[in-house]
Structures are given as structure tokens and as C-alpha cells.
Amino acid sequence: MRVDLLTLFPGMFPGYLEQSLLNKARTRGLVDVRVHDIRQWSRDKHHKVDDRPFGGGPGMVLRVEPVVESVEAIRQQGGQAARLVLLTPQGRRLTQGVVEELASVPQLILLCGRYEGFDQRVIDILQPDEISIGDYVLNGGEVGAMVVIDAVIRLIPGVLGHAGSSREDSFSGGNRWLEFAQYTRPREYRGHAVPEILLSGDHQAIARWRQEQSYQKTQQRRADLLDPAASPPDAAPRKELP
Ligand code: JBB
């Protein structure tokens, strides 16, 4: 998969891109990530890409020409059917389902905005897939783009080991449960002991206990994740909220 990032702040990405999993995927040739500065496509001698909004108002707007022309240039470089994603609070919400969809394309172009947003004609002309990572105010699309890459990259075959792929299964599809609590040595720390059952060696009982844990935690904290049609695990007694 090829990923092209279009941004006014290319310096934000190298640190993130060099993190372990992504770097491994890149050195193995599973993913080719390229960062581009939108200013490269400015016609202005000062590399200006923003301007004051028609009709007045505070702040600046990203101009249509450099943005449209940068995307067109990157599309031609890729030479494949690229999916253009624009990170914006106006987009559809990023979910694991959307991530799975994005992981299936040969080229992703992630367009990151700044200032008060893009000239509307960027959207009208390019018709990007507009995506939001959540309802909070950010200063630009870059962090959202990193979230998209992070989630997409781990679905590319060969990027994760065996453990990762089976783990992913429990979170795809309709029913997603939160993880059960994990413990490692020591068996006791400051009076906090590891649950006895995990030391029992009874693998079936452990599996059942973990399933109950997952279900109850999900029920208590994120009932919205539970598929109402799915039934709880057999041994899970229904616990009231504290
Ligand atoms: C950005 C946070 C875009 O598309 C918009 C919009 C509004 C304000 C600012 C921006 C710039 S880019 S992506 C996530 C900010 O409505």
C-alpha cells in the first residue's frame, strides 16, 4: 500500500513514522509512506497557500489551487486508483469498519487541513472521503491522519504477527468487547494479588473467567459496543453497576 500525506507541517510526521511497527512495515516494503508539503504547489513567491475569506470573518482559508493541484500531482505519481481522504470535523466518524475499508485500497492520499479550513471548491472538485476522528477541536488534520495510518497499517497482511491477527478478529464484526485484565509477575504487589484462577493452570476455567471479565467490563463501561442480539457468555452473572 502506498500512503501519501499532504500537509502544511511535514515536520510533524517523521517521529511518528519511525515508530516500531510502522517502520518495520516500511522496511519490509509492505507500505510506502510519503510526506508532501502543500506549499510546494504554491504559485506565490512566498509559498503562501492561505488567504482571507470572501465575505469577511476571522482567520484564513486554504486556497483551492495549491490543494487541488497537489492532489492531482500525487494521484499521477501513484498511478493507481487512489482513495482521497480529507480529515475534517465535517466528515463521517472513523470506526474500525471504515479502517477496514481504507486498508483495502492500493493508495491512500491523506489531506490535512489547517486554519479555518479549505476553500469549499476543494471539496466540490476533489470529492474526498471526509473523515472525522471524533468530536473535539484540533488545530489541524495531521493528528487525525496519524490515527488513520496507525489503524490502517496494522491490517495490512504481514505487518502484525499471528497474535495480532487473531486479536483483531474479536474486534471486527458486530460484537466488540473490551479486553479482560492482564497480569504478570510478581504474584503480589503492595497487597494487590493476581486473581487466583490465573495461577490455577485450568485453561478452560481461565478462558471462561476472561470472557466474563470482558463482557462485564464492556457492559459497565461501553454498553454501546454490545450487539443487543448477541447473548452474554453462559457463566456471566449479570452484575449491577456500583
Ligand atoms: C482541521 C480539525 C477545518 O472542515 C472544517 C474545519 C473547521 C475548522 C478548521 C479546519 C481546519 S483542518 S481537521 C480537524 C481541524 O469544518
Coordinates of C-alpha atoms and ligand atoms in Angstrom, one line a residue:
M1 CA 0.0 0.0 0.0
R2 CA 1.2 3.5 -0.8
V3 CA 0.2 6.4 1.6
D4 CA 0.7 10.0 0.6
L5 CA 0.3 12.7 3.2
L6 CA -0.4 16.2 2.2
T7 CA 0.2 18.8 4.9
L8 CA 1.5 22.3 5.7
F9 CA 3.5 20.8 8.5
P10 CA 5.6 17.9 7.1
G11 CA 7.8 18.1 10.1
M12 CA 5.1 16.6 12.3
F13 CA 5.4 13.1 10.7
P14 CA 8.9 11.7 10.8
G15 CA 8.9 11.0 14.5
Y16 CA 5.7 9.1 14.2
L17 CA 6.6 7.3 11.0
E18 CA 9.8 5.9 12.6
Q19 CA 7.9 4.2 15.4
S20 CA 8.5 0.4 15.6
L21 CA 5.5 -1.2 13.9
L22 CA 5.2 1.3 11.1
N23 CA 9.0 1.3 10.5
K24 CA 9.1 -2.5 10.3
A25 CA 6.2 -2.4 7.7
R26 CA 8.1 0.2 5.7
T27 CA 11.5 -1.5 5.8
R28 CA 9.8 -4.8 4.7
G29 CA 8.3 -2.9 1.8
L30 CA 4.7 -3.5 2.9
V31 CA 3.9 0.1 3.0
D32 CA 5.4 3.1 1.2
V33 CA 4.6 6.4 3.1
R34 CA 5.5 9.8 1.6
V35 CA 5.0 13.2 3.1
H36 CA 4.5 16.2 0.9
D37 CA 4.4 19.9 1.7
I38 CA 1.3 21.6 0.1
R39 CA 3.5 24.8 -0.2
Q40 CA 5.4 23.0 -2.9
W41 CA 2.4 23.7 -5.1
S42 CA 2.0 27.3 -4.3
R43 CA 2.4 29.8 -7.1
D44 CA 3.2 32.5 -4.7
K45 CA 6.8 33.7 -4.3
H46 CA 6.4 33.5 -0.6
H47 CA 4.9 30.0 -0.8
K48 CA 1.6 31.3 0.6
V49 CA -1.3 28.8 0.4
D50 CA -3.9 30.6 2.5
D51 CA -5.9 33.8 2.0
R52 CA -8.6 35.9 3.7
P53 CA -12.2 34.6 3.4
F54 CA -14.5 36.3 0.9
G55 CA -17.4 37.9 2.9
G56 CA -15.1 38.6 5.8
G57 CA -14.6 36.8 9.1
P58 CA -11.7 35.7 11.3
G59 CA -8.8 33.6 10.2
M60 CA -7.6 32.3 6.9
V61 CA -8.8 29.8 4.4
L62 CA -6.7 27.3 2.4
R63 CA -6.7 28.3 -1.3
V64 CA -8.2 26.0 -3.9
E65 CA -5.3 25.9 -6.5
P66 CA -2.4 24.5 -4.5
V67 CA -4.6 21.9 -2.8
V68 CA -6.3 20.6 -6.0
E69 CA -3.0 20.6 -7.9
S70 CA -1.1 18.8 -5.2
V71 CA -3.7 16.1 -5.1
E72 CA -3.7 15.8 -8.9
A73 CA 0.1 15.5 -8.9
I74 CA 0.2 12.8 -6.2
R75 CA -2.5 10.9 -8.0
Q76 CA -0.4 10.8 -11.1
Q77 CA 2.7 9.7 -9.2
G78 CA 0.8 6.8 -7.7
G79 CA -0.6 5.6 -11.0
Q80 CA -3.3 3.6 -9.2
A81 CA -6.9 4.1 -8.1
A82 CA -6.2 6.3 -5.1
R83 CA -8.6 6.9 -2.3
L84 CA -8.5 10.6 -1.2
V85 CA -9.3 11.1 2.5
L86 CA -9.8 14.6 3.9
L87 CA -9.5 14.9 7.7
T88 CA -12.3 17.3 8.9
P89 CA -14.7 17.7 11.7
Q90 CA -17.4 17.6 9.0
G91 CA -16.6 14.0 8.0
R92 CA -18.1 10.7 8.8
R93 CA -16.8 9.2 12.0
L94 CA -13.8 6.9 11.8
T95 CA -14.7 3.4 13.0
Q96 CA -13.0 0.0 12.7
G97 CA -15.3 -0.6 9.7
V98 CA -14.1 2.5 8.0
V99 CA -10.5 1.5 8.8
E100 CA -11.1 -1.9 7.2
E101 CA -12.4 -0.2 4.1
L102 CA -9.4 2.1 3.8
A103 CA -7.0 -0.8 4.3
S104 CA -8.3 -2.4 1.1
V105 CA -7.1 0.2 -1.3
P106 CA -3.8 0.3 -3.1
Q107 CA -3.1 4.1 -2.5
L108 CA -4.4 6.4 0.2
I109 CA -3.9 10.1 0.0
L110 CA -4.5 11.9 3.3
L111 CA -5.2 15.6 3.0
C112 CA -4.6 17.6 6.2
G113 CA -6.1 21.0 6.6
R114 CA -5.2 23.9 8.9
Y115 CA -6.6 27.4 9.6
E116 CA -10.3 27.8 9.3
G117 CA -10.5 25.0 6.7
F118 CA -10.4 24.6 2.9
D119 CA -12.0 26.7 0.2
Q120 CA -15.2 24.8 -0.4
R121 CA -14.2 24.2 -4.1
V122 CA -11.5 21.8 -2.9
I123 CA -14.3 19.5 -1.7
D124 CA -16.6 20.2 -4.7
I125 CA -13.8 19.4 -7.2
L126 CA -12.0 16.5 -5.5
Q127 CA -15.0 14.9 -3.7
P128 CA -12.8 13.4 -1.0
D129 CA -13.9 10.8 1.6
E130 CA -14.3 13.3 4.5
I131 CA -13.4 11.6 7.8
S132 CA -13.5 12.8 11.4
I133 CA -11.7 11.1 14.3
G134 CA -14.1 12.5 16.9
D135 CA -15.9 15.4 18.4
Y136 CA -13.2 17.6 19.8
V137 CA -11.3 20.6 18.5
L138 CA -7.9 20.0 16.9
N139 CA -5.6 22.5 15.3
G140 CA -5.4 20.6 12.0
G141 CA -5.8 17.3 10.3
E142 CA -2.3 15.9 10.9
V143 CA -3.0 14.1 14.2
G144 CA -6.1 12.6 12.6
A145 CA -4.1 11.4 9.6
M146 CA -1.7 9.7 12.0
V147 CA -4.6 7.9 13.7
V148 CA -5.8 6.7 10.3
I149 CA -2.4 5.4 9.3
D150 CA -1.9 3.7 12.7
A151 CA -5.2 1.9 12.4
V152 CA -4.9 1.0 8.7
I153 CA -1.3 -0.2 8.7
R154 CA -1.9 -2.9 11.3
L155 CA -4.5 -4.5 9.0
I156 CA -2.1 -4.9 6.1
P157 CA -1.2 -8.6 5.7
G158 CA 2.2 -9.3 7.1
V159 CA 2.5 -6.2 9.3
L160 CA 1.4 -7.9 12.5
G161 CA 2.3 -11.4 13.7
H162 CA -0.1 -14.2 14.4
A163 CA -1.2 -13.0 17.8
G164 CA -2.2 -9.7 16.4
S165 CA -4.4 -11.1 13.7
S166 CA -6.5 -13.3 15.9
R167 CA -6.8 -10.4 18.4
E168 CA -8.2 -8.3 15.6
D169 CA -10.9 -10.8 14.9
S170 CA -12.6 -10.3 18.3
F171 CA -12.9 -6.6 17.5
S172 CA -14.2 -6.8 13.9
G173 CA -17.8 -7.6 13.0
G174 CA -20.7 -6.5 15.2
N175 CA -19.7 -7.6 18.6
R176 CA -16.7 -5.9 20.2
W177 CA -15.8 -6.5 23.8
L178 CA -13.2 -4.6 25.9
E179 CA -10.1 -6.5 26.9
F180 CA -10.0 -8.5 30.1
A181 CA -7.5 -7.5 32.8
Q182 CA -3.9 -8.8 32.3
Y183 CA -1.3 -9.6 34.9
T184 CA 2.3 -10.6 35.0
R185 CA 4.9 -11.1 37.8
P186 CA 5.0 -10.5 40.7
R187 CA 2.1 -12.5 42.1
E188 CA 1.5 -9.9 44.7
Y189 CA 2.4 -6.2 44.8
R190 CA 1.6 -3.8 47.7
G191 CA -1.1 -6.1 48.8
H192 CA -2.7 -6.4 45.3
A193 CA -2.7 -10.1 44.4
V194 CA -3.1 -11.7 41.0
P195 CA -6.6 -13.4 40.7
E196 CA -6.1 -17.0 41.9
I197 CA -7.8 -18.5 38.9
L198 CA -5.0 -17.3 36.6
L199 CA -2.5 -19.3 38.6
S200 CA -4.7 -22.5 38.6
G201 CA -3.5 -23.9 35.3
D202 CA -7.1 -24.7 34.4
H203 CA -7.1 -23.3 30.9
Q204 CA -10.8 -23.8 30.3
A205 CA -11.7 -22.0 33.6
I206 CA -9.3 -19.2 32.8
A207 CA -10.9 -18.7 29.3
R208 CA -14.3 -18.6 30.9
W209 CA -13.2 -16.1 33.6
R210 CA -11.7 -13.9 30.9
Q211 CA -14.8 -13.9 28.8
E212 CA -16.9 -13.0 31.8
Q213 CA -14.5 -10.2 32.6
S214 CA -14.6 -8.8 29.1
Y215 CA -18.4 -9.0 29.0
Q216 CA -18.9 -7.3 32.3
K217 CA -16.4 -4.6 31.7
T218 CA -18.0 -3.8 28.3
Q219 CA -21.5 -3.9 29.8
Q220 CA -20.5 -1.5 32.6
R221 CA -18.3 0.9 30.6
R222 CA -19.3 0.7 26.9
A223 CA -22.7 -0.9 26.6
D224 CA -22.9 0.9 23.2
L225 CA -20.4 -1.6 21.9
L226 CA -22.6 -4.7 22.6
D227 CA -24.7 -6.1 19.9
P228 CA -28.2 -6.4 21.5
A229 CA -28.9 -9.5 19.5
A230 CA -25.8 -11.3 20.9
S231 CA -26.2 -13.3 24.1
P232 CA -23.9 -12.9 27.1
P233 CA -21.4 -15.7 28.0
D234 CA -23.1 -18.6 29.8
A235 CA -21.3 -18.3 33.1
A236 CA -21.6 -14.5 33.3
P237 CA -23.8 -13.5 36.2
R238 CA -25.4 -10.1 35.5
K239 CA -23.8 -7.6 37.8
E240 CA -25.3 -4.2 38.7
L241 CA -23.4 -1.0 38.3
P242 CA -21.8 0.1 41.5
Ligands
JBB1 C1 -8.9 20.5 10.8 C2 -9.5 19.9 12.9 C3 -11.5 22.5 9.2 O1 -13.6 21.3 7.9 C4 -13.9 22.1 8.8 C5 -12.8 22.8 9.5 C6 -13.1 23.7 10.5 C7 -12.1 24.3 11.2 C8 -10.7 24.1 10.9 C9 -10.4 23.2 9.9 C10 -9.0 23.0 9.5 S1 -8.4 21.5 9.5 S2 -9.1 18.9 10.7 C11 -9.5 18.7 12.3 C12 -9.1 20.9 12.1 O2 -15.0 22.3 9.2

